[in-house]
């Protein structure tokens, strides 16, 4: 079947109106790529935030990155202000849902505790705990 991108966009928009987290996530990606619609980083952030707040773990990971990097040279540098506490929030949400399967959230939380970021106190003990979880899941960690 040939892909009708405009029709797919319409269906994603209809599903997003019903607060479908995966549709919101894909709308964010569509607006980030800018091939079907004009690039719009404010829309990317808005759709990604809605998806993350509805519990979609991939969106939580992306929001954690967006809030952490701001304009800082990452593929997810979308011009959002750096907000470490929001990044910590989305990392914590994702970790709570994916404790057994996703090393990215464990690793991110390890970094927060290792560096004392996001308004939390530095704790090498807690950082080690999260880094060990990430390592068990196959992620390379600094310890």
Short mmCIF file of N, CA, C and O in Angstrom, two decimals:
data_model
loop_
_atom_site.label_atom_id
_atom_site.label_comp_id
_atom_site.label_asym_id
_atom_site.label_seq_id
_atom_site.Cartn_x
_atom_site.Cartn_y
_atom_site.Cartn_z
N UNK A 1 0.84 -1.19 0.00
CA UNK A 1 0.00 0.00 0.00
C UNK A 1 0.88 1.24 0.00
O UNK A 1 1.80 1.35 0.80
N UNK A 2 0.57 2.18 -0.86
CA UNK A 2 1.32 3.44 -0.82
C UNK A 2 0.93 4.24 0.43
O UNK A 2 -0.22 4.21 0.86
N UNK A 3 1.91 4.92 0.98
CA UNK A 3 1.68 5.69 2.19
C UNK A 3 1.10 7.06 1.84
O UNK A 3 1.67 7.79 1.03
N UNK A 4 -0.05 7.37 2.40
CA UNK A 4 -0.68 8.68 2.22
C UNK A 4 -0.42 9.46 3.51
O UNK A 4 -1.16 9.34 4.49
N UNK A 5 0.64 10.25 3.51
CA UNK A 5 1.08 10.95 4.71
C UNK A 5 0.05 11.96 5.21
O UNK A 5 -0.12 12.14 6.42
N UNK A 6 -0.63 12.64 4.31
CA UNK A 6 -1.64 13.62 4.72
C UNK A 6 -2.81 12.93 5.41
O UNK A 6 -3.34 13.42 6.40
N UNK A 7 -3.21 11.76 4.89
CA UNK A 7 -4.30 11.01 5.51
C UNK A 7 -3.87 10.47 6.88
O UNK A 7 -4.64 10.53 7.84
N UNK A 8 -2.64 10.01 6.97
CA UNK A 8 -2.12 9.53 8.25
C UNK A 8 -2.10 10.66 9.27
O UNK A 8 -2.49 10.47 10.43
N UNK A 9 -1.66 11.84 8.83
CA UNK A 9 -1.65 13.01 9.71
C UNK A 9 -3.05 13.29 10.24
O UNK A 9 -3.24 13.54 11.44
N UNK A 10 -4.04 13.24 9.35
CA UNK A 10 -5.43 13.49 9.76
C UNK A 10 -5.86 12.50 10.85
O UNK A 10 -6.47 12.88 11.84
N UNK A 11 -5.53 11.22 10.66
CA UNK A 11 -5.94 10.21 11.65
C UNK A 11 -5.21 10.40 12.98
O UNK A 11 -5.79 10.22 14.05
N UNK A 12 -3.92 10.77 12.91
CA UNK A 12 -3.19 11.05 14.15
C UNK A 12 -3.82 12.24 14.88
O UNK A 12 -3.96 12.24 16.10
N UNK A 13 -4.21 13.27 14.12
CA UNK A 13 -4.84 14.45 14.74
C UNK A 13 -6.17 14.08 15.39
O UNK A 13 -6.48 14.54 16.50
N UNK A 14 -6.96 13.25 14.72
CA UNK A 14 -8.24 12.82 15.30
C UNK A 14 -8.02 12.01 16.57
O UNK A 14 -8.73 12.19 17.57
N UNK A 15 -7.04 11.11 16.54
CA UNK A 15 -6.75 10.31 17.73
C UNK A 15 -6.20 11.19 18.85
O UNK A 15 -6.52 10.99 20.04
N UNK A 16 -5.38 12.18 18.50
CA UNK A 16 -4.82 13.08 19.51
C UNK A 16 -5.91 13.89 20.20
O UNK A 16 -5.83 14.16 21.40
N UNK A 17 -6.96 14.25 19.44
CA UNK A 17 -8.09 14.97 20.04
C UNK A 17 -8.77 14.12 21.12
O UNK A 17 -9.40 14.67 22.02
N UNK A 18 -8.62 12.81 21.01
CA UNK A 18 -9.17 11.89 22.01
C UNK A 18 -8.13 11.54 23.07
O UNK A 18 -8.31 10.59 23.84
N UNK A 19 -7.04 12.31 23.11
CA UNK A 19 -5.96 12.14 24.09
C UNK A 19 -5.28 10.77 24.01
O UNK A 19 -4.91 10.18 25.02
N UNK A 20 -5.06 10.30 22.81
CA UNK A 20 -4.34 9.04 22.62
C UNK A 20 -2.84 9.34 22.68
O UNK A 20 -2.31 10.07 21.84
N UNK A 21 -2.14 8.80 23.69
CA UNK A 21 -0.74 9.18 23.88
C UNK A 21 0.18 8.85 22.72
O UNK A 21 1.08 9.63 22.40
N UNK A 22 -0.04 7.72 22.05
CA UNK A 22 0.83 7.37 20.92
C UNK A 22 0.59 8.30 19.73
O UNK A 22 1.55 8.70 19.04
N UNK A 23 -0.64 8.70 19.50
CA UNK A 23 -0.94 9.65 18.43
C UNK A 23 -0.27 11.00 18.71
O UNK A 23 0.30 11.62 17.81
N UNK A 24 -0.33 11.45 19.96
CA UNK A 24 0.33 12.70 20.33
C UNK A 24 1.84 12.61 20.12
O UNK A 24 2.47 13.55 19.62
N UNK A 25 2.40 11.46 20.47
CA UNK A 25 3.84 11.24 20.28
C UNK A 25 4.20 11.33 18.80
O UNK A 25 5.15 12.01 18.42
N UNK A 26 3.42 10.64 17.95
CA UNK A 26 3.71 10.68 16.52
C UNK A 26 3.50 12.08 15.94
O UNK A 26 4.25 12.49 15.04
N UNK A 27 2.52 12.82 16.42
CA UNK A 27 2.37 14.20 15.96
C UNK A 27 3.59 15.04 16.32
O UNK A 27 4.03 15.88 15.54
N UNK A 28 4.14 14.80 17.51
CA UNK A 28 5.36 15.50 17.89
C UNK A 28 6.49 15.18 16.91
O UNK A 28 7.20 16.08 16.45
N UNK A 29 6.65 13.90 16.59
CA UNK A 29 7.70 13.50 15.65
C UNK A 29 7.47 14.09 14.26
O UNK A 29 8.42 14.54 13.60
N UNK A 30 6.22 14.10 13.81
CA UNK A 30 5.89 14.67 12.50
C UNK A 30 6.26 16.15 12.45
O UNK A 30 6.83 16.63 11.47
N UNK A 31 5.95 16.89 13.51
CA UNK A 31 6.28 18.31 13.54
C UNK A 31 7.77 18.55 13.72
O UNK A 31 8.30 19.59 13.32
N UNK A 32 8.49 17.60 14.31
CA UNK A 32 9.94 17.73 14.45
C UNK A 32 10.63 17.53 13.11
O UNK A 32 11.55 18.25 12.76
N UNK A 33 10.17 16.54 12.33
CA UNK A 33 10.80 16.23 11.05
C UNK A 33 10.48 17.28 9.98
O UNK A 33 11.32 17.58 9.15
N UNK A 34 9.25 17.79 10.00
CA UNK A 34 8.89 18.85 9.06
C UNK A 34 8.76 18.42 7.62
O UNK A 34 8.94 19.25 6.72
N UNK A 35 8.47 17.16 7.38
CA UNK A 35 8.30 16.70 5.99
C UNK A 35 6.85 16.76 5.53
O UNK A 35 6.58 17.04 4.37
N UNK A 36 5.92 16.48 6.41
CA UNK A 36 4.49 16.48 6.08
C UNK A 36 3.87 17.83 6.44
O UNK A 36 2.97 18.31 5.76
N UNK A 37 4.37 18.42 7.49
CA UNK A 37 3.93 19.75 7.94
C UNK A 37 5.19 20.59 8.17
O UNK A 37 6.30 20.06 8.23
N UNK A 38 5.00 21.87 8.32
CA UNK A 38 6.12 22.76 8.61
C UNK A 38 6.67 22.44 10.00
O UNK A 38 5.89 22.21 10.93
N UNK A 39 8.00 22.45 10.14
CA UNK A 39 8.60 22.22 11.45
C UNK A 39 8.07 23.23 12.45
O UNK A 39 7.95 24.41 12.13
N UNK A 40 7.76 22.74 13.63
CA UNK A 40 7.28 23.63 14.69
C UNK A 40 7.72 23.05 16.03
O UNK A 40 7.09 22.14 16.56
N UNK A 41 8.82 23.58 16.55
CA UNK A 41 9.31 23.07 17.82
C UNK A 41 8.35 23.33 18.98
O UNK A 41 8.21 22.47 19.85
N UNK A 42 7.64 24.46 19.01
CA UNK A 42 6.63 24.61 20.07
C UNK A 42 5.57 23.51 20.02
O UNK A 42 5.13 23.00 21.06
N UNK A 43 5.16 23.11 18.81
CA UNK A 43 4.17 22.03 18.70
C UNK A 43 4.79 20.70 19.11
O UNK A 43 4.13 19.87 19.74
N UNK A 44 6.05 20.48 18.74
CA UNK A 44 6.74 19.25 19.17
C UNK A 44 6.69 19.13 20.68
O UNK A 44 6.31 18.11 21.24
N UNK A 45 7.08 20.21 21.34
CA UNK A 45 7.13 20.20 22.81
C UNK A 45 5.73 20.01 23.39
O UNK A 45 5.53 19.23 24.32
N UNK A 46 4.75 20.70 22.84
CA UNK A 46 3.38 20.58 23.34
C UNK A 46 2.84 19.16 23.20
O UNK A 46 2.32 18.58 24.16
N UNK A 47 2.97 18.58 21.99
CA UNK A 47 2.47 17.22 21.77
C UNK A 47 3.25 16.20 22.61
O UNK A 47 2.67 15.27 23.17
N UNK A 48 4.57 16.38 22.70
CA UNK A 48 5.39 15.44 23.45
C UNK A 48 5.04 15.50 24.94
O UNK A 48 4.96 14.46 25.61
N UNK A 49 4.83 16.70 25.45
CA UNK A 49 4.47 16.87 26.87
C UNK A 49 3.13 16.21 27.15
O UNK A 49 2.98 15.50 28.15
N UNK A 50 2.15 16.42 26.26
CA UNK A 50 0.84 15.79 26.47
C UNK A 50 0.97 14.27 26.48
O UNK A 50 0.38 13.59 27.33
N UNK A 51 1.74 13.72 25.55
CA UNK A 51 1.93 12.27 25.48
C UNK A 51 2.62 11.76 26.74
O UNK A 51 2.22 10.75 27.32
N UNK A 52 3.65 12.47 27.17
CA UNK A 52 4.38 12.07 28.38
C UNK A 52 3.48 12.12 29.61
O UNK A 52 3.50 11.21 30.45
N UNK A 53 2.69 13.19 29.71
CA UNK A 53 1.80 13.33 30.86
C UNK A 53 0.71 12.26 30.88
O UNK A 53 0.17 11.94 31.93
N UNK A 54 0.41 11.70 29.70
CA UNK A 54 -0.57 10.60 29.62
C UNK A 54 0.08 9.24 29.85
O UNK A 54 -0.58 8.21 29.78
N UNK A 55 1.41 9.24 30.10
CA UNK A 55 2.08 8.02 30.50
C UNK A 55 2.86 7.28 29.44
O UNK A 55 3.36 6.18 29.69
N UNK A 56 3.03 7.85 28.24
CA UNK A 56 3.79 7.14 27.21
C UNK A 56 5.29 7.28 27.49
O UNK A 56 5.83 8.37 27.52
N UNK A 57 5.95 6.14 27.72
CA UNK A 57 7.33 6.16 28.19
C UNK A 57 8.32 6.76 27.20
O UNK A 57 9.26 7.45 27.60
N UNK A 58 8.15 6.53 25.91
CA UNK A 58 9.06 7.13 24.93
C UNK A 58 8.97 8.66 24.99
O UNK A 58 9.97 9.36 24.86
N UNK A 59 7.76 9.16 25.17
CA UNK A 59 7.57 10.62 25.28
C UNK A 59 8.19 11.13 26.59
O UNK A 59 8.75 12.23 26.61
N UNK A 60 8.10 10.36 27.65
CA UNK A 60 8.71 10.76 28.92
C UNK A 60 10.23 10.86 28.76
O UNK A 60 10.86 11.80 29.25
N UNK A 61 10.81 9.90 28.05
CA UNK A 61 12.25 9.94 27.79
C UNK A 61 12.62 11.18 26.97
O UNK A 61 13.58 11.89 27.30
N UNK A 62 11.85 11.46 25.92
CA UNK A 62 12.14 12.63 25.08
C UNK A 62 11.95 13.93 25.86
O UNK A 62 12.74 14.86 25.72
N UNK A 63 10.91 14.01 26.70
CA UNK A 63 10.70 15.23 27.49
C UNK A 63 11.83 15.42 28.49
O UNK A 63 12.26 16.55 28.73
N UNK A 64 12.31 14.33 29.07
CA UNK A 64 13.44 14.44 29.99
C UNK A 64 14.64 15.03 29.26
O UNK A 64 15.34 15.91 29.79
N UNK A 65 14.87 14.59 28.02
CA UNK A 65 15.99 15.10 27.23
C UNK A 65 15.76 16.55 26.81
O UNK A 65 16.67 17.38 26.88
N UNK A 66 14.55 16.86 26.36
CA UNK A 66 14.24 18.22 25.92
C UNK A 66 14.46 19.20 27.08
O UNK A 66 15.05 20.26 26.90
N UNK A 67 13.99 18.84 28.26
CA UNK A 67 14.12 19.73 29.42
C UNK A 67 15.57 19.84 29.90
O UNK A 67 15.94 20.84 30.51
N UNK A 68 16.37 18.83 29.62
CA UNK A 68 17.76 18.84 30.08
C UNK A 68 18.68 19.61 29.14
O UNK A 68 19.58 20.30 29.58
N UNK A 69 18.46 19.52 27.82
CA UNK A 69 19.44 20.08 26.89
C UNK A 69 19.13 21.49 26.42
O UNK A 69 20.04 22.19 25.97
N UNK A 70 17.88 21.93 26.49
CA UNK A 70 17.57 23.29 26.04
C UNK A 70 18.03 23.52 24.61
O UNK A 70 17.58 22.84 23.70
N UNK A 71 18.96 24.44 24.42
CA UNK A 71 19.53 24.72 23.10
C UNK A 71 20.87 24.01 22.89
O UNK A 71 21.62 24.37 22.01
N UNK A 72 21.16 23.01 23.70
CA UNK A 72 22.52 22.50 23.82
C UNK A 72 23.03 21.41 22.91
O UNK A 72 23.60 20.46 23.38
N UNK A 73 22.85 21.48 21.61
CA UNK A 73 23.58 20.62 20.70
C UNK A 73 23.17 19.16 20.65
O UNK A 73 23.90 18.32 20.16
N UNK A 74 22.02 18.81 21.14
CA UNK A 74 21.50 17.45 21.10
C UNK A 74 20.43 17.40 20.03
O UNK A 74 19.86 18.43 19.66
N UNK A 75 20.14 16.22 19.52
CA UNK A 75 19.09 16.08 18.50
C UNK A 75 17.74 16.58 19.05
O UNK A 75 16.87 16.98 18.29
N UNK A 76 17.60 16.59 20.36
CA UNK A 76 16.36 17.07 20.99
C UNK A 76 16.51 18.49 21.53
O UNK A 76 15.75 18.91 22.38
N UNK A 77 17.49 19.24 21.04
CA UNK A 77 17.63 20.66 21.40
C UNK A 77 16.59 21.44 20.61
O UNK A 77 16.77 21.71 19.43
N UNK A 78 15.50 21.77 21.25
CA UNK A 78 14.39 22.40 20.55
C UNK A 78 14.14 23.83 21.00
O UNK A 78 13.12 24.41 20.69
N UNK A 79 15.07 24.37 21.75
CA UNK A 79 14.91 25.75 22.18
C UNK A 79 14.13 25.92 23.46
O UNK A 79 13.88 27.04 23.88
N UNK A 80 13.73 24.81 24.07
CA UNK A 80 13.04 24.91 25.35
C UNK A 80 14.05 25.32 26.41
O UNK A 80 15.23 24.96 26.32
N UNK A 81 13.63 26.06 27.42
CA UNK A 81 14.57 26.40 28.47
C UNK A 81 14.99 25.15 29.24
O UNK A 81 14.21 24.21 29.39
N UNK A 82 16.24 25.12 29.67
CA UNK A 82 16.70 24.01 30.50
C UNK A 82 15.93 24.04 31.81
O UNK A 82 15.81 25.08 32.45
N UNK A 83 15.38 22.91 32.19
CA UNK A 83 14.65 22.79 33.44
C UNK A 83 14.94 21.41 34.02
O UNK A 83 14.27 20.43 33.71
N UNK A 84 15.99 21.35 34.83
CA UNK A 84 16.43 20.07 35.38
C UNK A 84 15.37 19.41 36.24
O UNK A 84 15.25 18.18 36.24
N UNK A 85 14.57 20.19 36.95
CA UNK A 85 13.55 19.58 37.80
C UNK A 85 12.47 18.91 36.95
O UNK A 85 11.97 17.83 37.32
N UNK A 86 12.12 19.49 35.81
CA UNK A 86 11.16 18.83 34.91
C UNK A 86 11.78 17.59 34.28
O UNK A 86 11.11 16.57 34.10
N UNK A 87 13.04 17.67 33.94
CA UNK A 87 13.73 16.52 33.38
C UNK A 87 13.74 15.37 34.40
O UNK A 87 13.47 14.22 34.06
N UNK A 88 14.01 15.71 35.65
CA UNK A 88 13.98 14.70 36.73
C UNK A 88 12.57 14.12 36.87
O UNK A 88 12.40 12.91 37.01
N UNK A 89 11.57 14.98 36.78
CA UNK A 89 10.18 14.54 36.88
C UNK A 89 9.86 13.49 35.82
O UNK A 89 9.32 12.42 36.12
N UNK A 90 10.19 13.78 34.56
CA UNK A 90 9.88 12.84 33.48
C UNK A 90 10.73 11.57 33.56
O UNK A 90 10.26 10.49 33.23
N UNK A 91 11.96 11.70 34.03
CA UNK A 91 12.79 10.50 34.23
C UNK A 91 12.20 9.61 35.31
O UNK A 91 12.18 8.38 35.19
N UNK A 92 11.70 10.22 36.37
CA UNK A 92 11.09 9.46 37.46
C UNK A 92 9.81 8.77 37.01
O UNK A 92 9.57 7.61 37.35
N UNK A 93 8.99 9.48 36.23
CA UNK A 93 7.77 8.86 35.70
C UNK A 93 8.10 7.64 34.84
O UNK A 93 7.49 6.58 34.99
N UNK A 94 9.05 7.81 33.94
CA UNK A 94 9.43 6.71 33.06
C UNK A 94 10.03 5.55 33.82
O UNK A 94 9.75 4.38 33.53
N UNK A 95 10.83 5.86 34.82
CA UNK A 95 11.45 4.80 35.63
C UNK A 95 10.37 3.99 36.35
O UNK A 95 10.42 2.76 36.39
N UNK A 96 9.38 4.66 36.89
CA UNK A 96 8.32 3.97 37.62
C UNK A 96 7.53 3.00 36.76
O UNK A 96 7.03 1.99 37.24
N UNK A 97 7.44 3.29 35.48
CA UNK A 97 6.69 2.43 34.56
C UNK A 97 7.54 1.33 33.93
O UNK A 97 7.02 0.34 33.47
N UNK A 98 8.84 1.52 33.90
CA UNK A 98 9.71 0.64 33.12
C UNK A 98 10.90 0.12 33.91
O UNK A 98 11.97 -0.08 33.37
N UNK A 99 10.71 -0.08 35.15
CA UNK A 99 11.82 -0.44 36.03
C UNK A 99 12.60 -1.66 35.52
O UNK A 99 13.80 -1.72 35.62
N UNK A 100 11.91 -2.64 34.97
CA UNK A 100 12.58 -3.87 34.58
C UNK A 100 13.12 -3.85 33.16
O UNK A 100 13.99 -4.64 32.83
N UNK A 101 12.60 -2.97 32.32
CA UNK A 101 12.92 -3.12 30.90
C UNK A 101 13.70 -1.96 30.29
O UNK A 101 14.19 -2.09 29.18
N UNK A 102 13.82 -0.82 30.94
CA UNK A 102 14.40 0.33 30.27
C UNK A 102 15.56 0.89 31.07
O UNK A 102 15.37 1.53 32.10
N UNK A 103 16.76 0.69 30.56
CA UNK A 103 17.95 1.17 31.26
C UNK A 103 18.12 2.68 31.15
O UNK A 103 18.82 3.27 31.96
N UNK A 104 17.48 3.31 30.17
CA UNK A 104 17.67 4.75 29.96
C UNK A 104 17.22 5.55 31.19
O UNK A 104 17.91 6.48 31.61
N UNK A 105 16.09 5.21 31.75
CA UNK A 105 15.60 5.96 32.91
C UNK A 105 16.48 5.73 34.13
O UNK A 105 16.75 6.64 34.89
N UNK A 106 16.93 4.50 34.33
CA UNK A 106 17.84 4.22 35.45
C UNK A 106 19.12 5.04 35.30
O UNK A 106 19.61 5.64 36.25
N UNK A 107 19.64 5.06 34.08
CA UNK A 107 20.86 5.81 33.81
C UNK A 107 20.64 7.30 34.06
O UNK A 107 21.46 7.97 34.71
N UNK A 108 19.53 7.84 33.56
CA UNK A 108 19.24 9.27 33.76
C UNK A 108 19.14 9.61 35.24
O UNK A 108 19.69 10.61 35.69
N UNK A 109 18.44 8.76 36.00
CA UNK A 109 18.32 9.03 37.43
C UNK A 109 19.68 8.92 38.12
O UNK A 109 19.98 9.68 39.05
N UNK A 110 20.50 7.98 37.67
CA UNK A 110 21.86 7.89 38.21
C UNK A 110 22.62 9.18 38.00
O UNK A 110 23.32 9.66 38.92
N UNK A 111 22.49 9.78 36.82
CA UNK A 111 23.16 11.05 36.55
C UNK A 111 22.65 12.16 37.46
O UNK A 111 23.43 12.97 37.96
N UNK A 112 21.33 12.19 37.67
CA UNK A 112 20.77 13.22 38.55
C UNK A 112 21.36 13.13 39.95
O UNK A 112 21.76 14.13 40.53
N UNK A 113 21.39 11.93 40.49
CA UNK A 113 21.91 11.78 41.86
C UNK A 113 23.42 11.92 41.91
O UNK A 113 23.95 12.46 42.89
N UNK A 114 24.12 11.50 40.88
CA UNK A 114 25.57 11.62 40.86
C UNK A 114 25.99 13.09 40.85
O UNK A 114 26.95 13.48 41.51
N UNK A 115 25.26 13.91 40.09
CA UNK A 115 25.63 15.31 39.92
C UNK A 115 24.84 16.28 40.79
O UNK A 115 25.10 17.47 40.77
N UNK A 116 23.83 15.77 41.52
CA UNK A 116 23.01 16.65 42.35
C UNK A 116 22.23 17.66 41.52
O UNK A 116 22.20 18.84 41.82
N UNK A 117 21.59 17.18 40.46
CA UNK A 117 20.86 18.07 39.55
C UNK A 117 19.36 18.01 39.83
O UNK A 117 18.89 17.12 40.53
N UNK A 118 18.62 18.93 39.26
CA UNK A 118 17.17 18.91 39.33
C UNK A 118 16.61 19.24 40.69
O UNK A 118 15.51 18.86 41.03
N UNK A 119 17.40 19.94 41.49
CA UNK A 119 16.92 20.33 42.82
C UNK A 119 17.02 19.22 43.85
O UNK A 119 16.47 19.34 44.94
N UNK A 120 17.71 18.14 43.52
CA UNK A 120 17.88 17.06 44.49
C UNK A 120 19.30 17.07 45.02
O UNK A 120 20.22 17.58 44.37
N UNK A 121 19.47 16.53 46.19
CA UNK A 121 20.79 16.47 46.80
C UNK A 121 21.64 15.40 46.13
O UNK A 121 21.13 14.34 45.75
N UNK A 122 22.91 15.67 46.04
CA UNK A 122 23.83 14.68 45.48
C UNK A 122 23.89 13.48 46.42
O UNK A 122 23.99 13.62 47.63
N UNK A 123 23.80 12.30 45.83
CA UNK A 123 23.87 11.06 46.60
C UNK A 123 24.57 10.00 45.76
O UNK A 123 23.98 9.44 44.84
N UNK A 124 25.82 9.74 46.09
CA UNK A 124 26.56 8.73 45.34
C UNK A 124 25.98 7.34 45.60
O UNK A 124 26.02 6.48 44.72
N UNK A 125 25.41 7.13 46.77
CA UNK A 125 24.77 5.84 47.08
C UNK A 125 23.60 5.59 46.13
O UNK A 125 23.49 4.52 45.53
N UNK A 126 22.72 6.57 45.99
CA UNK A 126 21.56 6.41 45.10
C UNK A 126 21.99 6.37 43.64
O UNK A 126 21.43 5.63 42.84
N UNK A 127 23.01 7.18 43.29
CA UNK A 127 23.52 7.15 41.92
C UNK A 127 24.02 5.75 41.59
O UNK A 127 23.70 5.20 40.51
N UNK A 128 24.77 5.15 42.50
CA UNK A 128 25.30 3.81 42.28
C UNK A 128 24.17 2.81 42.08
O UNK A 128 24.23 1.95 41.20
N UNK A 129 23.11 2.93 42.88
CA UNK A 129 21.96 2.04 42.76
C UNK A 129 21.36 2.10 41.35
O UNK A 129 21.14 1.08 40.71
N UNK A 130 21.12 3.32 40.86
CA UNK A 130 20.51 3.47 39.53
C UNK A 130 21.47 3.05 38.42
O UNK A 130 21.06 2.43 37.44
N UNK A 131 22.76 3.36 38.58
CA UNK A 131 23.73 2.94 37.57
C UNK A 131 23.84 1.42 37.53
O UNK A 131 23.99 0.83 36.46
N UNK A 132 23.77 0.77 38.68
CA UNK A 132 23.81 -0.70 38.70
C UNK A 132 22.60 -1.29 37.97
O UNK A 132 22.74 -2.26 37.23
N UNK A 133 21.42 -0.71 38.18
CA UNK A 133 20.23 -1.17 37.46
C UNK A 133 20.40 -1.00 35.96
O UNK A 133 20.05 -1.88 35.18
N UNK A 134 20.93 0.15 35.57
CA UNK A 134 21.14 0.41 34.15
C UNK A 134 22.15 -0.58 33.57
O UNK A 134 21.96 -1.10 32.46
N UNK A 135 23.20 -0.87 34.31
CA UNK A 135 24.22 -1.81 33.84
C UNK A 135 23.64 -3.22 33.69
O UNK A 135 23.94 -3.92 32.72
N UNK A 136 22.81 -3.63 34.63
CA UNK A 136 22.17 -4.95 34.54
C UNK A 136 21.28 -5.06 33.31
O UNK A 136 21.10 -6.14 32.76
N UNK A 137 20.74 -3.92 32.88
CA UNK A 137 19.88 -3.90 31.69
C UNK A 137 20.69 -3.71 30.41
O UNK A 137 20.13 -3.58 29.33
N UNK A 138 22.03 -3.66 30.53
CA UNK A 138 22.87 -3.59 29.36
C UNK A 138 23.43 -2.22 29.01
O UNK A 138 24.06 -2.05 27.98
N UNK A 139 23.21 -1.24 29.85
CA UNK A 139 23.70 0.12 29.57
C UNK A 139 25.10 0.28 30.12
O UNK A 139 25.39 -0.17 31.23
N UNK A 140 25.98 0.92 29.36
CA UNK A 140 27.32 1.21 29.86
C UNK A 140 27.23 2.41 30.80
O UNK A 140 26.62 3.43 30.48
N UNK A 141 27.81 2.26 32.00
CA UNK A 141 27.69 3.29 33.02
C UNK A 141 29.08 3.70 33.53
O UNK A 141 30.05 2.96 33.35
N UNK A 142 29.18 4.87 34.20
CA UNK A 142 30.48 5.37 34.61
C UNK A 142 31.12 4.65 35.80
O UNK A 142 32.26 4.91 36.13
N UNK A 143 30.41 3.76 36.49
CA UNK A 143 31.01 3.05 37.63
C UNK A 143 31.54 1.71 37.23
O UNK A 143 30.99 1.01 36.45
#
